């Protein structure tokens, strides 16, 4: 039996407590509201230019489903293609195995420091922490990831990990943590970016090993594709002698022609750009040009178990664009750290519980309930993941796994009451006595199980007369 490493953060708070903390942080909520609102508006404009956007979404969905249906075939084809072009493929069943492989490969080079391209997969498995425990320092080169790393913080967004920080906070982090920060550093974005560029350039030029993730892999040719906006990825993928890529097994596309669909969907959905500023592609090893050793670590870590769920498997279509986060009313008010996972927002609420697949992990099990089910996430998803459908599916699974609980007993009792008009009317009459608990039209504290509800919100006082009673009295 393979034990998977949880994708939730070690020691993370339970979702409700973290959410309450976020709701009380007015600066955080202001940062999130401004950032998500800006990205949301720009994305809508970029997508609005496309007359065939819905056709592209359908094509993206079909391609992803084709890969997931025949994943074993495409993975073997990818391995063959990478090997034929001088790369080495490693298979990792879980996070521990993937971390052990990467650490061993780094040690074999004699390096004690690696530069990293932003990667959700390496964050999922806790690679930075595993490398540090093994005596290797990992340097994040994406600007937002660098801010998070220097601030000893957690990413709060898939696309913009430091979305919860404003520029004054970033300036303080740089002054406190960056050893070579220039004097008189201001919070002007251009100045902050230049300070980070100077700091990272020295790391790029001295690094012997780089670690990356992957947005896509082309099965036919063994090509790996990374999309980024700053150029830091290009430096990591070309300068070091050894390149190690950690990739989730679902990131495949069959052919180069299929890649065309996603190179249109992803930039507009994520950064609201017509095309990505930097699209880096490498295929195995090219003698005398770029890294001379390439290793591809194919990561399962719960993905095959997720694939077995005919409803939940659609979460594996995700191309990490973050469009769902930017339209989610829950995420906008609580931020990514409240989810306790490297995958926040709506996609995290359906992906994390399936990758963890541990009924004792209350944090992961709570995530499907962190949604209003408004459906905005489904409307913007470029690969048409029906997130509300998966949320309700996972909620039902969670309730079933818990067995008989006070909540399930209360729901059964409510169903019994609502199934009979006479029982329903008697219940309404009994509920009217709750008016005795109210003041000024509100009930601030309910007894028994109702106390959990009123601990964070007031309940309205029931009306003096129910609609059914009013109808009988006035309409016969």
mmCIF file of N, CA and C in Angstrom, residues 9 31 116 118 128 138-157 159-179 181 185-197 199-200 230 232 337:
data_model
loop_
_atom_site.group_PDB
_atom_site.id
_atom_site.type_symbol
_atom_site.label_atom_id
_atom_site.label_comp_id
_atom_site.label_asym_id
_atom_site.label_seq_id
_atom_site.Cartn_x
_atom_site.Cartn_y
_atom_site.Cartn_z
ATOM 1 N N UNK A 9 -0.856 21.984 3.963
ATOM 2 C CA UNK A 9 0.337 22.505 4.627
ATOM 3 C C UNK A 9 0.485 21.893 6.009
ATOM 4 N N UNK A 31 -6.470 44.010 -0.454
ATOM 5 C CA UNK A 31 -5.509 43.556 -1.462
ATOM 6 C C UNK A 31 -6.150 42.555 -2.415
ATOM 7 N N UNK A 116 14.910 27.518 -8.972
ATOM 8 C CA UNK A 116 13.640 26.882 -9.271
ATOM 9 C C UNK A 116 12.752 27.762 -10.132
ATOM 10 N N UNK A 118 8.857 28.489 -10.967
ATOM 11 C CA UNK A 118 7.604 28.335 -10.225
ATOM 12 C C UNK A 118 6.923 27.031 -10.607
ATOM 13 N N UNK A 128 10.901 21.957 -1.498
ATOM 14 C CA UNK A 128 11.855 22.892 -0.899
ATOM 15 C C UNK A 128 12.259 22.448 0.503
ATOM 16 N N UNK A 138 17.019 25.708 -1.955
ATOM 17 C CA UNK A 138 16.239 25.970 -3.170
ATOM 18 C C UNK A 138 15.922 27.460 -3.246
ATOM 19 N N UNK A 139 16.252 28.080 -4.381
ATOM 20 C CA UNK A 139 16.016 29.509 -4.577
ATOM 21 C C UNK A 139 14.857 29.689 -5.554
ATOM 22 N N UNK A 140 13.758 30.264 -5.085
ATOM 23 C CA UNK A 140 12.635 30.561 -5.977
ATOM 24 C C UNK A 140 12.996 31.766 -6.843
ATOM 25 N N UNK A 141 12.766 31.663 -8.145
ATOM 26 C CA UNK A 141 13.155 32.748 -9.057
ATOM 27 C C UNK A 141 11.967 33.512 -9.616
ATOM 28 N N UNK A 142 10.769 32.977 -9.511
ATOM 29 C CA UNK A 142 9.581 33.753 -9.852
ATOM 30 C C UNK A 142 9.457 34.873 -8.820
ATOM 31 N N UNK A 143 9.172 36.103 -9.254
ATOM 32 C CA UNK A 143 9.182 37.246 -8.342
ATOM 33 C C UNK A 143 8.215 37.041 -7.183
ATOM 34 N N UNK A 144 6.995 36.632 -7.492
ATOM 35 C CA UNK A 144 6.009 36.459 -6.423
ATOM 36 C C UNK A 144 6.413 35.326 -5.486
ATOM 37 N N UNK A 145 6.923 34.228 -6.049
ATOM 38 C CA UNK A 145 7.373 33.120 -5.212
ATOM 39 C C UNK A 145 8.567 33.532 -4.347
ATOM 40 N N UNK A 146 9.443 34.387 -4.899
ATOM 41 C CA UNK A 146 10.576 34.893 -4.125
ATOM 42 C C UNK A 146 10.085 35.725 -2.943
ATOM 43 N N UNK A 147 9.062 36.552 -3.181
ATOM 44 C CA UNK A 147 8.488 37.364 -2.103
ATOM 45 C C UNK A 147 7.942 36.460 -0.996
ATOM 46 N N UNK A 148 7.226 35.413 -1.401
ATOM 47 C CA UNK A 148 6.663 34.479 -0.431
ATOM 48 C C UNK A 148 7.771 33.766 0.336
ATOM 49 N N UNK A 149 8.813 33.345 -0.385
ATOM 50 C CA UNK A 149 9.910 32.625 0.264
ATOM 51 C C UNK A 149 10.658 33.523 1.246
ATOM 52 N N UNK A 150 11.012 34.732 0.819
ATOM 53 C CA UNK A 150 11.742 35.638 1.701
ATOM 54 C C UNK A 150 10.907 36.047 2.908
ATOM 55 N N UNK A 151 9.593 36.133 2.712
ATOM 56 C CA UNK A 151 8.716 36.509 3.806
ATOM 57 C C UNK A 151 8.317 35.355 4.704
ATOM 58 N N UNK A 152 8.922 34.164 4.470
ATOM 59 C CA UNK A 152 8.573 32.966 5.242
ATOM 60 C C UNK A 152 7.067 32.783 5.282
ATOM 61 N N UNK A 153 6.466 32.906 4.116
ATOM 62 C CA UNK A 153 5.011 32.982 3.966
ATOM 63 C C UNK A 153 4.515 31.774 3.184
ATOM 64 N N UNK A 154 3.233 31.765 2.882
ATOM 65 C CA UNK A 154 2.638 30.729 2.046
ATOM 66 C C UNK A 154 2.024 31.375 0.809
ATOM 67 N N UNK A 155 2.078 30.713 -0.338
ATOM 68 C CA UNK A 155 1.409 31.252 -1.528
ATOM 69 C C UNK A 155 -0.091 31.373 -1.291
ATOM 70 N N UNK A 156 -0.680 32.407 -1.861
ATOM 71 C CA UNK A 156 -2.105 32.650 -1.650
ATOM 72 C C UNK A 156 -2.911 32.562 -2.931
ATOM 73 N N UNK A 157 -2.228 32.296 -4.058
ATOM 74 C CA UNK A 157 -2.910 32.300 -5.353
ATOM 75 C C UNK A 157 -2.098 31.432 -6.298
ATOM 76 N N UNK A 159 -1.744 31.803 -9.666
ATOM 77 C CA UNK A 159 -1.032 32.626 -10.641
ATOM 78 C C UNK A 159 -0.180 33.697 -9.973
ATOM 79 N N UNK A 160 -0.714 34.323 -8.935
ATOM 80 C CA UNK A 160 -0.034 35.427 -8.252
ATOM 81 C C UNK A 160 0.130 35.037 -6.784
ATOM 82 N N UNK A 161 1.158 34.253 -6.463
ATOM 83 C CA UNK A 161 1.282 33.713 -5.096
ATOM 84 C C UNK A 161 1.328 34.775 -4.003
ATOM 85 N N UNK A 162 1.818 35.979 -4.325
ATOM 86 C CA UNK A 162 1.924 37.041 -3.320
ATOM 87 C C UNK A 162 0.798 38.056 -3.458
ATOM 88 N N UNK A 163 -0.348 37.613 -3.935
ATOM 89 C CA UNK A 163 -1.471 38.526 -4.173
ATOM 90 C C UNK A 163 -1.940 39.204 -2.892
ATOM 91 N N UNK A 164 -1.664 38.571 -1.756
ATOM 92 C CA UNK A 164 -2.114 39.111 -0.475
ATOM 93 C C UNK A 164 -1.166 40.177 0.073
ATOM 94 N N UNK A 165 -0.079 40.458 -0.644
ATOM 95 C CA UNK A 165 0.891 41.461 -0.201
ATOM 96 C C UNK A 165 0.791 42.705 -1.072
ATOM 97 N N UNK A 166 0.841 43.876 -0.455
ATOM 98 C CA UNK A 166 0.918 45.098 -1.251
ATOM 99 C C UNK A 166 2.383 45.521 -1.362
ATOM 100 N N UNK A 167 2.636 46.566 -2.136
ATOM 101 C CA UNK A 167 4.039 46.887 -2.446
ATOM 102 C C UNK A 167 4.817 47.425 -1.243
ATOM 103 N N UNK A 168 4.126 48.050 -0.296
ATOM 104 C CA UNK A 168 4.820 48.504 0.916
ATOM 105 C C UNK A 168 5.295 47.319 1.741
ATOM 106 N N UNK A 169 4.455 46.290 1.817
ATOM 107 C CA UNK A 169 4.846 45.081 2.538
ATOM 108 C C UNK A 169 6.012 44.386 1.845
ATOM 109 N N UNK A 170 5.994 44.377 0.504
ATOM 110 C CA UNK A 170 7.082 43.746 -0.253
ATOM 111 C C UNK A 170 8.399 44.485 -0.011
ATOM 112 N N UNK A 171 8.351 45.811 0.011
ATOM 113 C CA UNK A 171 9.559 46.593 0.283
ATOM 114 C C UNK A 171 10.143 46.241 1.650
ATOM 115 N N UNK A 172 9.284 46.085 2.652
ATOM 116 C CA UNK A 172 9.761 45.731 3.991
ATOM 117 C C UNK A 172 10.414 44.344 3.995
ATOM 118 N N UNK A 173 9.819 43.398 3.246
ATOM 119 C CA UNK A 173 10.382 42.051 3.171
ATOM 120 C C UNK A 173 11.758 42.084 2.515
ATOM 121 N N UNK A 174 11.886 42.822 1.410
ATOM 122 C CA UNK A 174 13.167 42.912 0.714
ATOM 123 C C UNK A 174 14.230 43.536 1.606
ATOM 124 N N UNK A 175 13.888 44.604 2.302
ATOM 125 C CA UNK A 175 14.864 45.267 3.165
ATOM 126 C C UNK A 175 15.297 44.363 4.311
ATOM 127 N N UNK A 176 14.378 43.550 4.784
ATOM 128 C CA UNK A 176 14.680 42.702 5.940
ATOM 129 C C UNK A 176 15.430 41.426 5.553
ATOM 130 N N UNK A 177 15.102 40.856 4.376
ATOM 131 C CA UNK A 177 15.573 39.511 4.059
ATOM 132 C C UNK A 177 16.583 39.431 2.912
ATOM 133 N N UNK A 178 16.646 40.442 2.067
ATOM 134 C CA UNK A 178 17.526 40.360 0.908
ATOM 135 C C UNK A 178 18.892 40.952 1.260
ATOM 136 N N UNK A 179 19.932 40.151 1.276
ATOM 137 C CA UNK A 179 21.230 40.632 1.764
ATOM 138 C C UNK A 179 21.843 41.722 0.904
ATOM 139 N N UNK A 181 20.217 44.116 -0.912
ATOM 140 C CA UNK A 181 19.229 45.117 -1.282
ATOM 141 C C UNK A 181 19.896 46.500 -1.381
ATOM 142 N N UNK A 185 15.782 51.908 -0.992
ATOM 143 C CA UNK A 185 14.767 51.141 -1.727
ATOM 144 C C UNK A 185 13.387 51.735 -1.479
ATOM 145 N N UNK A 186 12.661 52.012 -2.554
ATOM 146 C CA UNK A 186 11.298 52.532 -2.447
ATOM 147 C C UNK A 186 10.310 51.416 -2.760
ATOM 148 N N UNK A 187 9.024 51.723 -2.635
ATOM 149 C CA UNK A 187 8.010 50.716 -2.951
ATOM 150 C C UNK A 187 7.464 50.867 -4.370
ATOM 151 N N UNK A 188 8.198 51.599 -5.224
ATOM 152 C CA UNK A 188 7.800 51.702 -6.623
ATOM 153 C C UNK A 188 8.005 50.344 -7.294
ATOM 154 N N UNK A 189 6.997 49.815 -7.999
ATOM 155 C CA UNK A 189 7.116 48.478 -8.595
ATOM 156 C C UNK A 189 8.371 48.285 -9.430
ATOM 157 N N UNK A 190 8.756 49.299 -10.221
ATOM 158 C CA UNK A 190 9.939 49.168 -11.063
ATOM 159 C C UNK A 190 11.187 49.006 -10.217
ATOM 160 N N UNK A 191 11.287 49.732 -9.126
ATOM 161 C CA UNK A 191 12.451 49.662 -8.248
ATOM 162 C C UNK A 191 12.512 48.305 -7.547
ATOM 163 N N UNK A 192 11.363 47.821 -7.084
ATOM 164 C CA UNK A 192 11.318 46.517 -6.423
ATOM 165 C C UNK A 192 11.715 45.401 -7.393
ATOM 166 N N UNK A 193 11.204 45.482 -8.622
ATOM 167 C CA UNK A 193 11.541 44.469 -9.625
ATOM 168 C C UNK A 193 13.022 44.491 -9.953
ATOM 169 N N UNK A 194 13.613 45.655 -10.027
ATOM 170 C CA UNK A 194 15.037 45.768 -10.333
ATOM 171 C C UNK A 194 15.888 45.192 -9.208
ATOM 172 N N UNK A 195 15.460 45.392 -7.959
ATOM 173 C CA UNK A 195 16.189 44.827 -6.824
ATOM 174 C C UNK A 195 16.153 43.304 -6.874
ATOM 175 N N UNK A 196 14.988 42.768 -7.192
ATOM 176 C CA UNK A 196 14.868 41.305 -7.299
ATOM 177 C C UNK A 196 15.688 40.778 -8.468
ATOM 178 N N UNK A 197 15.701 41.511 -9.572
ATOM 179 C CA UNK A 197 16.445 41.078 -10.766
ATOM 180 C C UNK A 197 17.943 40.999 -10.466
ATOM 181 N N UNK A 199 19.350 40.632 -7.561
ATOM 182 C CA UNK A 199 19.569 39.550 -6.598
ATOM 183 C C UNK A 199 19.583 38.190 -7.291
ATOM 184 N N UNK A 200 18.619 37.976 -8.199
ATOM 185 C CA UNK A 200 18.487 36.675 -8.850
ATOM 186 C C UNK A 200 19.536 36.441 -9.932
ATOM 187 N N UNK A 230 8.033 36.399 -16.824
ATOM 188 C CA UNK A 230 9.123 37.273 -16.392
ATOM 189 C C UNK A 230 10.459 36.986 -17.053
ATOM 190 N N UNK A 232 12.429 34.587 -15.927
ATOM 191 C CA UNK A 232 13.232 33.832 -14.959
ATOM 192 C C UNK A 232 13.265 32.347 -15.320
ATOM 193 N N UNK A 337 -4.598 31.289 1.843
ATOM 194 C CA UNK A 337 -4.043 30.605 3.003
ATOM 195 C C UNK A 337 -5.124 29.902 3.825
#
